[in-house]
Amino acid sequence: MAEVSTPVDKLKTGMVVSDTVYGPSGRKLIESGIAVTDEMIAMLKNYEVTQVMIFVAEQYKKIELPKAFPQVSSTNAAERFVEENGVRCLKIDSSAAKETHTVTIDRTKKIFAAVKAESFSPDALKQTVNDLVAGVMGNPQAFSNLSILKMKDEYTYAHSVDVAVLAALLGTALGMDKASITILSTAGLLHDVGKLLVPDTILNKPGKYTDPEMAQMKKHSFLGYKILKRENIDERIANCVLEHHEWVNGKGYPFGKTGIHLDDFSRIIAVCDVYNALTTQRTYRDPMAPYAAVKAVITEAGTHLDHEFTKAFQRVVGVYPNGTVVTLSDGTTCRVIDQNPNVPLRPVLALCAAGGGAKDGNIIINLSEQKELFIKDVV
């Protein structure tokens, strides 16, 4: 969103005020983030206010969705493993990826604290996102799995990092260049930064919100936008923060925009945010299993979430997300370690060790090639 100074005579009903409007005596007339009405326009003229700052939508290049996603190669076990510190392990179990994920959560805590203290360092943010994006692009299998392994006491920061991870995964699959993926991932990391200005009593409330509490909570996207504008963060990132709770059918907030008026990046962040939130333990509900969360996200396509990006997300994350333990039609137990985006019901599996333990053997099963087998159940 751009902010433009507009003559009161040019205001139209529905335009959204980006800065609080004050009268000549200093009296507050219209709060920032409010859509003006005919009555408000008349009031401004009565108070002889001549100019008002309003939001004007930026026009960004649309993302062209690929006709087909890159297919994973073969059943070759060697392609699924990596050697770290002399130890051979599945890519999905990479200790380097886990370390990057953990470090990013810690850095995000510090970034948010600096934002709250108004001592924000853009270099720290840039380094954090660059390291995360490099990790995701280097080992998408591990980061896809890590994004659903939750830390109960780190919801705000872990959720922010995981949305950034999912956004980078989807951006990579959509064929974006690294600069665009970095912008998208940064938006994911900062999408909930406005919650820093929401009281903890509301954020951590175990029960249902009252109407006033919900109204306060809904301010976080607009507050986040204002924070990022204050810190001179890239306009497209700030715009994603502003729009990530908008619905494509116009029933979201803060402005009730419809899909055609929403930036593609905002719609991608919305999908990643909803999925990750569903798989996370909250004070007021239990988490969904990842495969159930994928189904729940799909049901929101076309109403809450963008249909095309939701479909693309499913192809990237899979019907059975990485880390899911499944039983095959022949009775064997396997763990999902990679996806076949063009055949999401037939991922790549690693045969679990005897007894279904955490350690997998070297037997890799690519269900896109093993047509006689199919997933019978989720363990």
XYZ file of C-alpha atoms in Angstrom:
379
model
C 0.000 0.000 0.000
C 1.173 3.490 -0.831
C 0.102 6.465 1.256
C -0.990 9.545 -0.678
C -2.019 13.005 0.481
C -5.485 13.587 -0.955
C -7.607 16.760 -1.016
C -10.773 16.364 1.036
C -12.746 17.424 -2.051
C -11.396 14.327 -3.836
C -12.267 11.856 -1.061
C -14.734 9.093 -1.846
C -16.680 6.809 0.465
C -14.644 3.710 1.297
C -11.207 5.280 0.997
C -9.077 4.289 3.997
C -7.269 6.871 6.116
C -3.601 5.967 6.645
C -2.803 8.635 9.257
C -5.039 9.857 12.073
C -6.809 13.091 11.108
C -6.925 15.953 13.614
C -8.958 19.139 13.589
C -7.502 22.664 13.954
C -7.766 22.494 17.763
C -5.973 19.142 17.943
C -9.152 17.113 18.370
C -8.963 13.644 16.843
C -11.481 13.407 13.991
C -10.769 10.102 12.230
C -8.575 7.228 13.454
C -6.012 5.770 11.051
C -7.227 2.623 9.316
C -10.843 3.814 9.120
C -12.771 3.832 5.839
C -14.353 7.249 5.341
C -18.098 7.764 4.967
C -20.073 10.632 3.448
C -20.714 11.901 6.982
C -16.980 11.908 7.755
C -16.189 13.807 4.563
C -18.797 16.416 5.481
C -17.287 16.656 8.987
C -13.799 17.228 7.580
C -15.083 20.024 5.398
C -16.891 21.519 8.381
C -13.611 21.551 10.343
C -11.870 23.038 7.294
C -9.483 20.095 6.930
C -8.080 20.313 3.408
C -5.783 17.256 3.012
C -5.955 13.676 4.297
C -3.479 10.797 3.936
C -5.136 7.745 2.393
C -4.043 4.283 1.260
C -3.655 3.631 -2.458
C -3.107 0.068 -3.647
C 0.234 -0.717 -5.273
C 0.194 -2.666 -8.534
C 2.576 -5.623 -8.380
C 3.408 -8.067 -11.127
C 1.225 -11.164 -10.952
C 2.808 -14.539 -10.283
C 2.501 -16.980 -13.169
C 1.720 -20.404 -11.746
C 3.702 -23.280 -13.290
C 1.751 -25.833 -15.309
C 3.721 -28.592 -13.605
C 6.036 -28.654 -10.609
C 9.502 -30.247 -10.760
C 9.236 -33.960 -10.098
C 11.534 -35.658 -7.587
C 13.907 -37.999 -9.306
C 14.124 -41.624 -8.288
C 14.239 -44.235 -5.571
C 18.029 -43.842 -5.333
C 18.688 -43.804 -1.589
C 21.906 -41.836 -1.983
C 19.942 -38.794 -3.165
C 17.920 -38.751 0.061
C 20.872 -38.723 2.451
C 23.438 -36.171 3.543
C 26.674 -36.565 5.518
C 27.135 -34.187 8.442
C 30.121 -34.367 10.799
C 30.952 -37.798 9.472
C 27.445 -39.126 10.121
C 25.105 -40.172 7.307
C 21.454 -39.241 7.794
C 18.324 -38.582 5.797
C 18.116 -35.002 4.531
C 14.871 -34.613 6.463
C 16.818 -35.263 9.696
C 19.635 -32.806 8.962
C 21.139 -31.425 12.176
C 22.366 -28.381 10.228
C 18.791 -27.569 9.220
C 17.621 -27.970 12.819
C 20.378 -25.638 13.983
C 19.425 -22.999 11.402
C 15.779 -23.276 12.450
C 16.620 -22.925 16.155
C 19.015 -20.029 15.570
C 16.402 -18.259 13.431
C 13.833 -18.491 16.229
C 16.342 -16.988 18.672
C 17.236 -14.217 16.229
C 13.557 -13.502 15.613
C 13.002 -13.015 19.350
C 15.788 -10.443 19.357
C 14.452 -8.721 16.234
C 10.969 -8.428 17.739
C 12.423 -7.120 21.014
C 14.421 -4.517 19.082
C 11.321 -3.465 17.144
C 9.409 -3.036 20.392
C 12.267 -0.990 21.867
C 12.505 1.043 18.645
C 16.134 -0.037 18.213
C 15.542 -2.170 15.111
C 18.514 -3.227 12.961
C 17.693 -3.858 9.278
C 21.030 -5.649 8.874
C 20.068 -8.210 11.544
C 16.764 -8.863 9.767
C 18.453 -9.183 6.381
C 21.072 -11.633 7.671
C 18.444 -13.719 9.466
C 16.238 -14.082 6.401
C 19.150 -14.656 4.013
C 20.454 -17.512 6.172
C 16.979 -19.022 6.490
C 16.213 -18.822 2.765
C 19.591 -20.375 1.924
C 18.818 -23.226 4.306
C 15.329 -23.791 2.911
C 16.514 -23.771 -0.699
C 19.374 -26.124 0.163
C 17.274 -28.671 2.061
C 13.523 -28.179 1.550
C 12.770 -31.674 2.879
C 14.108 -30.883 6.350
C 12.579 -27.423 6.649
C 9.165 -28.646 5.535
C 9.305 -31.161 8.384
C 10.680 -28.652 10.912
C 7.801 -26.260 10.215
C 5.377 -28.690 11.863
C 7.528 -29.656 14.881
C 6.282 -27.150 17.434
C 7.859 -25.562 20.495
C 5.052 -25.083 23.000
C 6.603 -22.095 24.769
C 7.752 -20.210 21.673
C 4.513 -19.829 19.709
C 4.892 -16.254 18.462
C 8.489 -16.642 17.304
C 8.340 -20.250 16.063
C 5.108 -19.516 14.185
C 6.715 -16.490 12.533
C 9.751 -18.519 11.473
C 7.622 -21.407 10.221
C 5.426 -19.129 8.102
C 8.649 -17.698 6.649
C 9.846 -21.244 5.893
C 6.575 -22.276 4.250
C 6.527 -19.075 2.202
C 10.077 -19.757 0.992
C 9.162 -23.346 0.097
C 6.140 -22.222 -1.895
C 7.999 -19.345 -3.526
C 10.756 -21.724 -4.626
C 8.247 -24.179 -6.080
C 6.515 -21.351 -7.948
C 9.785 -20.514 -9.670
C 10.401 -17.143 -8.022
C 13.865 -15.625 -8.136
C 15.843 -15.490 -4.890
C 15.173 -11.770 -4.352
C 11.407 -12.352 -4.501
C 11.646 -15.392 -2.227
C 13.578 -13.276 0.269
C 10.899 -10.559 0.250
C 8.173 -13.180 0.640
C 9.996 -14.966 3.471
C 10.654 -11.670 5.268
C 6.937 -10.925 5.087
C 6.281 -14.331 6.636
C 8.729 -13.664 9.445
C 7.179 -10.272 10.245
C 3.503 -10.955 9.502
C 2.492 -10.900 13.182
C 4.851 -8.140 14.342
C 1.823 -5.966 15.171
C 0.989 -8.334 18.035
C 3.815 -6.658 19.932
C 1.324 -3.843 20.531
C -1.547 -6.123 21.593
C -1.798 -6.697 25.390
C -0.459 -10.067 26.596
C -3.704 -10.612 28.502
C -5.451 -10.831 25.139
C -2.738 -12.723 23.261
C -2.507 -15.414 25.953
C -6.175 -15.635 26.877
C -7.193 -19.324 27.100
C -10.872 -18.811 26.302
C -12.957 -17.132 23.647
C -12.384 -13.429 23.043
C -15.037 -10.885 23.923
C -16.090 -8.572 21.091
C -13.860 -5.716 22.379
C -10.917 -8.125 22.750
C -11.427 -9.428 19.224
C -11.566 -5.872 17.921
C -8.251 -5.196 19.666
C -6.693 -8.367 18.264
C -7.813 -7.501 14.744
C -5.804 -4.294 14.925
C -2.523 -6.211 14.848
C -2.212 -6.339 11.062
C -2.665 -2.581 10.728
C -0.382 -1.938 13.713
C 2.241 -4.181 12.140
C 2.012 -2.227 8.910
C 2.564 1.048 10.753
C 5.558 -0.418 12.607
C 7.194 -1.503 9.354
C 6.506 1.845 7.716
C 8.157 3.500 10.714
C 11.215 1.319 10.194
C 11.282 1.946 6.411
C 10.803 -1.732 5.590
C 10.151 -2.625 1.934
C 6.625 -1.546 0.944
C 5.653 -4.979 -0.353
C 6.618 -6.617 2.940
C 4.600 -4.045 4.882
C 1.685 -4.614 2.525
C 1.723 -8.375 3.228
C 1.623 -7.670 6.956
C -1.356 -5.391 6.402
C -3.288 -7.830 4.193
C -2.535 -11.297 5.582
C -5.938 -11.541 7.312
C -7.936 -10.366 4.311
C -10.175 -13.009 2.725
C -10.563 -13.408 -1.018
C -14.356 -13.147 -0.574
C -14.019 -9.766 1.149
C -14.920 -10.948 4.669
C -11.479 -10.496 6.214
C -9.826 -7.549 7.919
C -8.741 -4.784 8.278
C -10.374 -3.430 5.101
C -12.562 -6.245 3.753
C -10.709 -6.338 0.434
C -11.582 -8.993 -2.153
C -9.116 -11.260 -3.922
C -8.618 -9.187 -7.056
C -7.480 -6.272 -4.888
C -4.980 -8.318 -2.859
C -1.297 -8.699 -3.680
C -0.247 -12.239 -4.626
C 2.379 -12.211 -1.868
C -0.293 -11.380 0.722
C -2.413 -14.295 -0.479
C 0.542 -16.670 -0.214
C 1.326 -15.548 3.342
C -2.345 -16.043 4.275
C -2.235 -19.701 3.168
C 1.019 -20.397 5.031
C -0.256 -18.615 8.154
C -3.505 -20.579 8.325
C -1.830 -23.951 7.790
C 0.870 -23.392 10.387
C -1.571 -22.005 12.944
C -3.791 -25.082 12.572
C -0.885 -27.437 13.309
C 0.127 -25.541 16.445
C -0.949 -26.117 20.062
C -2.813 -23.108 21.425
C -4.241 -22.345 24.864
C -7.774 -22.708 23.505
C -7.434 -25.758 21.224
C -5.312 -28.784 20.357
C -3.244 -28.855 17.163
C -4.404 -30.601 14.014
C -2.299 -33.357 12.520
C -0.501 -31.945 9.456
C -2.433 -34.098 6.961
C -5.725 -32.960 8.554
C -4.580 -29.327 8.436
C -3.893 -29.641 4.698
C -7.479 -30.809 4.188
C -8.775 -27.949 6.331
C -6.798 -25.413 4.300
C -8.198 -26.823 1.052
C -11.767 -26.348 2.321
C -11.019 -22.620 2.740
C -9.989 -22.203 -0.905
C -12.128 -19.713 -2.793
C -13.696 -18.174 0.312
C -10.983 -17.388 2.852
C -7.889 -18.357 0.864
C -6.855 -17.927 -2.742
C -7.806 -21.033 -4.720
C -4.722 -21.228 -6.951
C -2.170 -20.613 -4.215
C -3.941 -23.074 -1.926
C -3.756 -25.706 -4.633
C -0.075 -24.931 -5.193
C 0.546 -25.135 -1.441
C -1.028 -28.586 -1.281
C 1.210 -29.788 -4.088
C 4.304 -28.502 -2.290
C 3.445 -29.624 1.259
C 1.612 -32.715 0.082
C -1.488 -34.513 1.236
C 0.818 -36.321 3.669
C 3.373 -33.674 4.758
C 7.009 -34.570 5.384
C 7.457 -36.375 8.678
C 4.057 -38.089 8.541
C 4.251 -41.784 9.493
C 2.017 -43.977 7.345
C 1.061 -47.604 6.834
C 1.195 -48.947 3.288
C -1.147 -51.393 1.609
C 1.380 -54.199 2.190
C 1.440 -53.494 5.947
C 4.841 -51.811 6.149
C 5.354 -48.627 8.166
C 7.097 -45.705 6.486
C 7.854 -42.051 7.033
C 7.215 -39.399 4.397
C 10.526 -37.734 3.514
C 9.744 -35.872 0.270
C 6.871 -34.917 -2.002
C 5.876 -35.611 -5.598
C 4.066 -32.309 -6.297
C 2.299 -33.543 -9.428
C 1.003 -36.667 -7.660
C 0.545 -35.478 -4.040
C -1.087 -38.737 -2.919
C 2.111 -40.620 -3.758
C 5.057 -39.109 -1.826
C 8.581 -40.437 -1.297
C 8.962 -42.637 1.794
C 11.672 -44.149 3.949
C 10.957 -47.564 5.400
C 10.875 -47.285 9.188
C 13.249 -49.395 11.238
C 11.914 -52.503 12.937
C 9.320 -51.590 15.522
C 8.499 -48.296 13.820
C 11.251 -46.400 15.603
C 12.422 -42.926 14.772
C 15.458 -44.109 12.822
C 14.767 -45.099 9.235
C 16.615 -47.655 7.190
C 18.167 -47.126 3.762
C 15.158 -48.395 1.836
C 13.514 -45.566 -0.094
C 10.083 -46.027 -1.668
C 8.954 -43.552 -4.311
C 5.218 -44.174 -4.591
C 5.088 -42.396 -7.939
C 7.086 -45.363 -9.272
C 5.805 -48.134 -6.983
C 2.287 -48.139 -8.436
C 1.306 -51.415 -6.749
C 1.586 -49.770 -3.306
C -0.556 -47.054 -1.752
C -0.960 -45.331 1.611
C -3.587 -47.155 3.625
C -3.549 -45.198 6.879
C -1.785 -42.523 8.931
C -0.152 -43.758 12.135
